[in-house]
Amino acid sequence: MAAHLKKRVYEEFTKVVQQEEIATKKLRLTKPSKSAALHIDLCKATSPADALQYLLQFARKPVEAESVEGVVRILLEHYYKENDPSVRLKIASLLGLLSKTAGFSPDCIMDDAINILQNEKSHQVLAQLLDTLLAIGTKLPENQAIQMRLVDVACKHLTDTSHGVRNKCLQLLGNLGSLEKSVTKDGEGLAVRDVQKIIGDYFSDQDPRVRTAAIKAMLQLHERGLKLHQTIYNQACKLLSDDYEQVRSAAVQLIWVVSQLYPESIVPIPSSNEEIRLVDDAFGKICHMVSDGSWVVRVQAAKLLGSMEQVSSHFLEQTLDKKLMSDLRRKRTAHERAKELYSSGEFSSGRKWGDDAPKEEIDTGAVNLIESGACGAFVHGLEDEMYEVRIAAVEALCMLAQSSPSFAEKCLDFLVDMFNDEIEEVRLQSIHTMRKISNNITLREDQLDTVLAVLEDSSRDIREALHELLCCTNVSTKEGIHLALVELLKNLTKYPTDRDSIWKCLKFLGSRHPTLVLPLVPELLSTHPFFDTAEPDMDDPAYIAVLVLIFNAAKTCPTMPALFSDHTFRHYAYLRDSLSHLVPALRLPGRKLVSSAVSANITPHEDPSHQFLQQSLERVYSLQHLDPQGAQELLELTIRDLQRLGELQSELAGVADFSATYLRCQLLLIKALQEKLWNVAAPLYLKQSDLASAAAKQIMEETYKMEFMYSGVENKQVVIIHHMRLQAKALQLIVTARTTRGVDPLFGMCEKFLQEVDFFQRCFIADLPHLQDSFVDKLLDLMPRLMTSKPVEVVKIVQTMLRQSTFLHLPLPEQIHKASATIIEPAGESDNPLRFTSGLVVALDVDATLEHVQDPQNTVKVQVLYPDGQAQMIHPKPADFRNPGPGRHRLITQVYLSHTAWTEPCQVEVRLLLAYNSNSRLPKSPWIEGGEVSPQVETSIEGTIPFSKSVKVYIMPKPARR
Amino acid sequence: IPPSRPGAGQDVGRSCILVSIGGKNVMLDCGMHMGFNDDRRFPDFSYITRNGRLTDFLDCVIISHFHLDHCGALPYFSEMVGYDGPIYMTHPTQAICPILLEDYRKIAVDKKGEANFFTSQMIKDCMKKVVAVHLHQTVQVDDELEIKAYYAGHVLGAAMFQIKVGSESVVYTGDYNMTPDRHLGAAWIDKCRPNLLITESTYATTIRDSKRCRERDFLKKVHEAVERGGKVLIPVFALGRAQELCILLETFWERMNLKAPIYFSTGLTEKANHYYKLFITWTNQKIRKTFVQRNMFEFKHIKAFDRAFADNPGPMVVFATPGMLHAGQSLQIFRKWAGNEKNMVIMPGYCVQGTVGHKILSGQRKLEMEGRQVLEVKMQVEYMSFSAHADAKGIMQLVGQAEPENVLLVHGEAKKMEFLKQKIEQEFRVNCYMPANGETVTLPTSPSIPVGISLGLLKREMAQGLLPDAKKPRLLHGTLIMKDSNFRLVSSEQALKELGLAEHQLRFTCRVHLHDPRKEQETALRVYSHLKSVLKDHCVQHLPDGSVTVESILIQAAAHSEDPGTKVLLVSWTYQDEELGSYLTSLLKKGLPQAAS
């Protein structure tokens, strides 16, 4: 046999060589030598250790699909000869790896594999061989016959004494046990049932690893779509009390799976005649596992609880109920007491000792200390030692509460308690959870009190999460609102940086509870029925906060403005103007100023401001008919209008800014072309050319901004932007052509420009029809001529072309937002310099919010400018970015500063940059086939746009002391 | 295993339990009673051994944790009564225990002037006998006795101990806590299935509310008082709860960015805090995980207290000893602050009757101090219960985790224990005991004895049966050889060979009378055909000498000497074929079928 095989190998080997020689590619010539080398190596190997070394070396290199079979033959041949189990093991594992090679069909080696399996004695090698068979089997999912055969092999070896072999057999069964009954015949249908039964039998194996493997195999069957039988449920329940945690953990999973499959079937309760739904029973059992000895199981159980939504509500509510007692008397929980205090209208008086004294006697028989039911599962889970379990429990609570409003109401107390957890992650998680279920709940005052206490938390994340929560919370009483306001104002004084977040929070709080705010208005505005009170300071953030609350409430409460005093109206007008995103338009009686305010239900296109925008833009686009002077004026006027509009209407800010920028580019271009320099003879205007070249440079910058600073820019716009940039480049070309003497430098420039034009054409070929009559259109018409003409002529042509070019209409995209960033920290107000020893570094905390930045992890950089002009760019880590909401990001990072010693403190500037790379846009576009742009180009930075105000930080590097 | 107890059967304080297990004697804890000032405060050690030295009698002493009611009598026991054997405790206990003992000695001797008390030197000598153990470390005390410690929560270094001799084992819990708190984790034990679980039952009839409410209440009260500008006094005992409250306040201060100072009265505490810093691995998850950045016990906000600080203006929080306001610093501060209604005192634990703490808790607002002074208490008085014992549910949980065969309740009140006992018996179906002081409980155990089996025999027997089934007992034939206290199961042939014995054949013979007028030969033939038809899967042969064999069973027919009409069938079989032989006889006794052919 071996000799025969050897012969075959050589045959194949030579055959392969011949083939390869026909193929001309060099690379392939090396492959046959690989299997040959392996063969030679293996023959050379004198000891098993040597052979193992060779095999290990061999395994490091990949093998091509064509030569796999040859290699497999050699390996098999060696396998038969080999006595050392470790070498056989390695060979077996190599077989498995090889059979996974793409493009290789492993059915030919299956016979051999099964063959050697039958003669193998070593358990480890057996297990490895079964693993190989698994690899083969998964490679051939359609081949029913092979699957059946493999299943047979697995069943045969299930009785092996080694756990490893049994493990692998079960794995094989789980992965390959036949699925579709409809395809298989009746006889095989029986075999299908068998697989489950066979696996089920090994639930009681003596080895825990095998038990785990059996459960896992069962789960695998389920994952592959096989419907598990309900009988498994009882078996799985027994495994819940297994000694080993991995068995219990897997069993919990299995029970969960079965409960999802047969939620409605009825199971009897042992030791009584009652019967309950299976899902309830399973729920009770999993709840019980929440107090398991192993935290792995506890996490698993707590997680699964969350997804059991079909559980009946009284079972669900039991999870939150832990019957308290003290000296055999029933005791109320603190929650119940708090509730009672609340409902009796009494507030927490100075509580005395024994306030929580137990009241009623309990019947000793009725107390069940370890319930089989769900009692108190969440109470235990939330109090668990490991925070992983607590987080899992909070998540589960969240999921269950989302599906059941009554449960949401009940779990509130517990969630509120979690706000005081010792680990921030847990606190944050519970706040988020609360936010998610906030539609279903209304906070009681005492709960609100606890929630609000967290506002003083020093962690910014927690506070902000809490603000978000308050945005969508329902409060039941006016006292609650007042309390919330007071606490928020306290927060504001303690952490002034939270200003925006708090204002936003109050905006929602006001608009959600207009009727509750109404009775508070006189108090909040401190108005008096008879006396005029002093006018509050308009710049006080706290006062603004109060006004934001009131104005938002007034939006849906028409009676409220009657309570305002005169200065409130003035302040309203001011705030409406300055903080338009926080203050809604109000219908104020007798006020002309804002009486025309729009109601919310007008669609954007009917919105007058939007109409205004459209009209002014249309006015501009009819520009070419005007004289240059008038055009300039009109452009200037429109740009001003648009900027103002953007400030007023936050939702239109993006569009307005975008269009304004475009118009500015056009204005600059017109201005540059209006320059006198074009009329003067070349040598005379060296100096004047400044303006034109500066304009060209500025247009370039603006176009980059347009392209990369706005989210939602579509292809249509990109074409126009690129077109504008091309015009700027043309301008640059002609300016330099006029100012430089000699022809040599021009050659290069012309060449480059023509390349740009060509590039433009290639990129935007699909859009060219839209660019009728444009600069580029004309340019492309003349392209053949340009290619052949001299630089001077080229410049001349381009110049005329540029002057003749028309103004392209910029179509407005649907959704466009300008990327913006605000640096919250460092605040830049400190007069105390940050001192550090020169040569060492000092870490500066940078905290910024980014809005509408796409892919901030790659694009946002921090720049530090030192007074000596030295600039440093810092790439923040991807983990420094958080995503608190759609379109918003937070950058919290540390920037390391260092410098040589200074004589006195000086300011460095810190600002955020948006890095861009115009090439990166291209691969996404369909007109370029992928593969041409190397990944390195994609990530490189072509240029940067500053997009935040720079913040000054006072630093002082001191000379090092010796 | 008869555990007996010189102390702490059914009362709190003076824990001392004696366990005899597999011929070994182990003393669990060596506590004293805080309530007494005479001989009764120590357990009665003469009880253990009427005469003779303790060292000879006891194999080891195990201390579960450093509370004085668990270790207070140790120097007395080892130095004054005289015990030189090993004493086992965990590392933190070993570190903190002498501090407490020394402190206790100072109070007893220096303050109260007691004579006949152990000295500092005795404490030192005693601690030299201590062997420290790690968690989950199995310590071989001698060849047979081994002990293993499990985490118990409660206080720093508290442990549960498993004591094992051969296959018999006892788990002693000491005091433990199943719900984690701010600085310690929850008790945990594996499924060690001991023969006996000795558990404390201080809160046998209580199920406690979530600790979160308590913590929140506490923090809220402190916070409110501080915001008002008031001073908060928290009387504590130096170790245990104090550290928990410190951590609680420290993290709260950190979280809420509060600036009011927190003080901790000096003395004992600094040393103890030092040990808390050292034994980070014994604390809870949070502290263990964050200590890389900062050791939680290196308090940022909590500073050492100086007497002069009490008069400082502005808000502050002070932890002061002792916990019941009966003397010392806490009382001094209390007297200073009692007059201001902005101030607050929070009693974090139980107060013994007669102390100032108890008086103010029961609502007294005017206190008579020494020197006939009357102190009017205007400050707020709050009570917060922070206890680190397992409640009824926790005890049940532990019993469920360990799966013991028997449970023994100690360290609790008899009436309450009765309830828990009932519950345990009902839920787990195990025996539960609650002995009184000095009472001895004897538990019979059914020790499992390991028997070696030869592989050949096992394989042979395996081959006969069907698939091995782990859960079902199987019948096995073999010979048990007991030789120098080890047991082996071998096949009978090997046993014979080993013992040098010849094999005896045991044959049973039986006569069956058969009414058959025919000849013996024919009868034999009939018997043969009958048996052949009945015993299909056995080898039935008719031998030429007229006898019939079924496997190795021989059947011969002979005419009856007196009555020729009846034939006597002689059935003979060996011992090994007993089953088949008796079946055959009964079959033949029924007679042959009357099918005359």
PDB file of N, CA, C and O in Angstrom, chain A residues 76 98 174 204 406 441 509 856:
ATOM      1  N   LEU A  76       0.013  11.072   4.468  1.00  0.00           N
ATOM      2  CA  LEU A  76      -0.657   9.821   4.826  1.00  0.00           C
ATOM      3  C   LEU A  76       0.330   8.668   4.815  1.00  0.00           C
ATOM      4  O   LEU A  76       0.344   7.825   5.702  1.00  0.00           O
ATOM      5  N   LEU A  98      -5.052  21.272   5.952  1.00  0.00           N
ATOM      6  CA  LEU A  98      -4.974  21.223   4.500  1.00  0.00           C
ATOM      7  C   LEU A  98      -6.351  21.087   3.874  1.00  0.00           C
ATOM      8  O   LEU A  98      -6.636  21.680   2.839  1.00  0.00           O
ATOM      9  N   GLY A 174     -22.775  17.333  16.572  1.00  0.00           N
ATOM     10  CA  GLY A 174     -23.473  18.614  16.633  1.00  0.00           C
ATOM     11  C   GLY A 174     -23.358  19.370  15.335  1.00  0.00           C
ATOM     12  O   GLY A 174     -24.300  20.027  14.894  1.00  0.00           O
ATOM     13  N   SER A 204     -25.185  12.666  30.768  1.00  0.00           N
ATOM     14  CA  SER A 204     -24.861  12.085  32.065  1.00  0.00           C
ATOM     15  C   SER A 204     -23.512  11.393  32.034  1.00  0.00           C
ATOM     16  O   SER A 204     -23.257  10.492  32.805  1.00  0.00           O
ATOM     17  N   SER A 406     -45.600  47.466  33.108  1.00  0.00           N
ATOM     18  CA  SER A 406     -45.864  47.320  34.540  1.00  0.00           C
ATOM     19  C   SER A 406     -44.592  46.912  35.265  1.00  0.00           C
ATOM     20  O   SER A 406     -44.316  47.357  36.377  1.00  0.00           O
ATOM     21  N   ILE A 441     -42.375  55.030  32.196  1.00  0.00           N
ATOM     22  CA  ILE A 441     -42.343  55.289  33.633  1.00  0.00           C
ATOM     23  C   ILE A 441     -42.566  56.750  33.963  1.00  0.00           C
ATOM     24  O   ILE A 441     -42.349  57.642  33.151  1.00  0.00           O
ATOM     25  N   LEU A 509     -37.365  69.273  29.354  1.00  0.00           N
ATOM     26  CA  LEU A 509     -38.146  69.177  30.588  1.00  0.00           C
ATOM     27  C   LEU A 509     -39.329  70.134  30.508  1.00  0.00           C
ATOM     28  O   LEU A 509     -40.452  69.796  30.880  1.00  0.00           O
ATOM     29  N   PRO A 856     -14.602  60.431  12.849  1.00  0.00           N
ATOM     30  CA  PRO A 856     -13.672  61.293  13.593  1.00  0.00           C
ATOM     31  C   PRO A 856     -12.389  60.579  14.000  1.00  0.00           C
ATOM     32  O   PRO A 856     -11.354  61.223  14.151  1.00  0.00           O
TER      33      PRO A 856
END
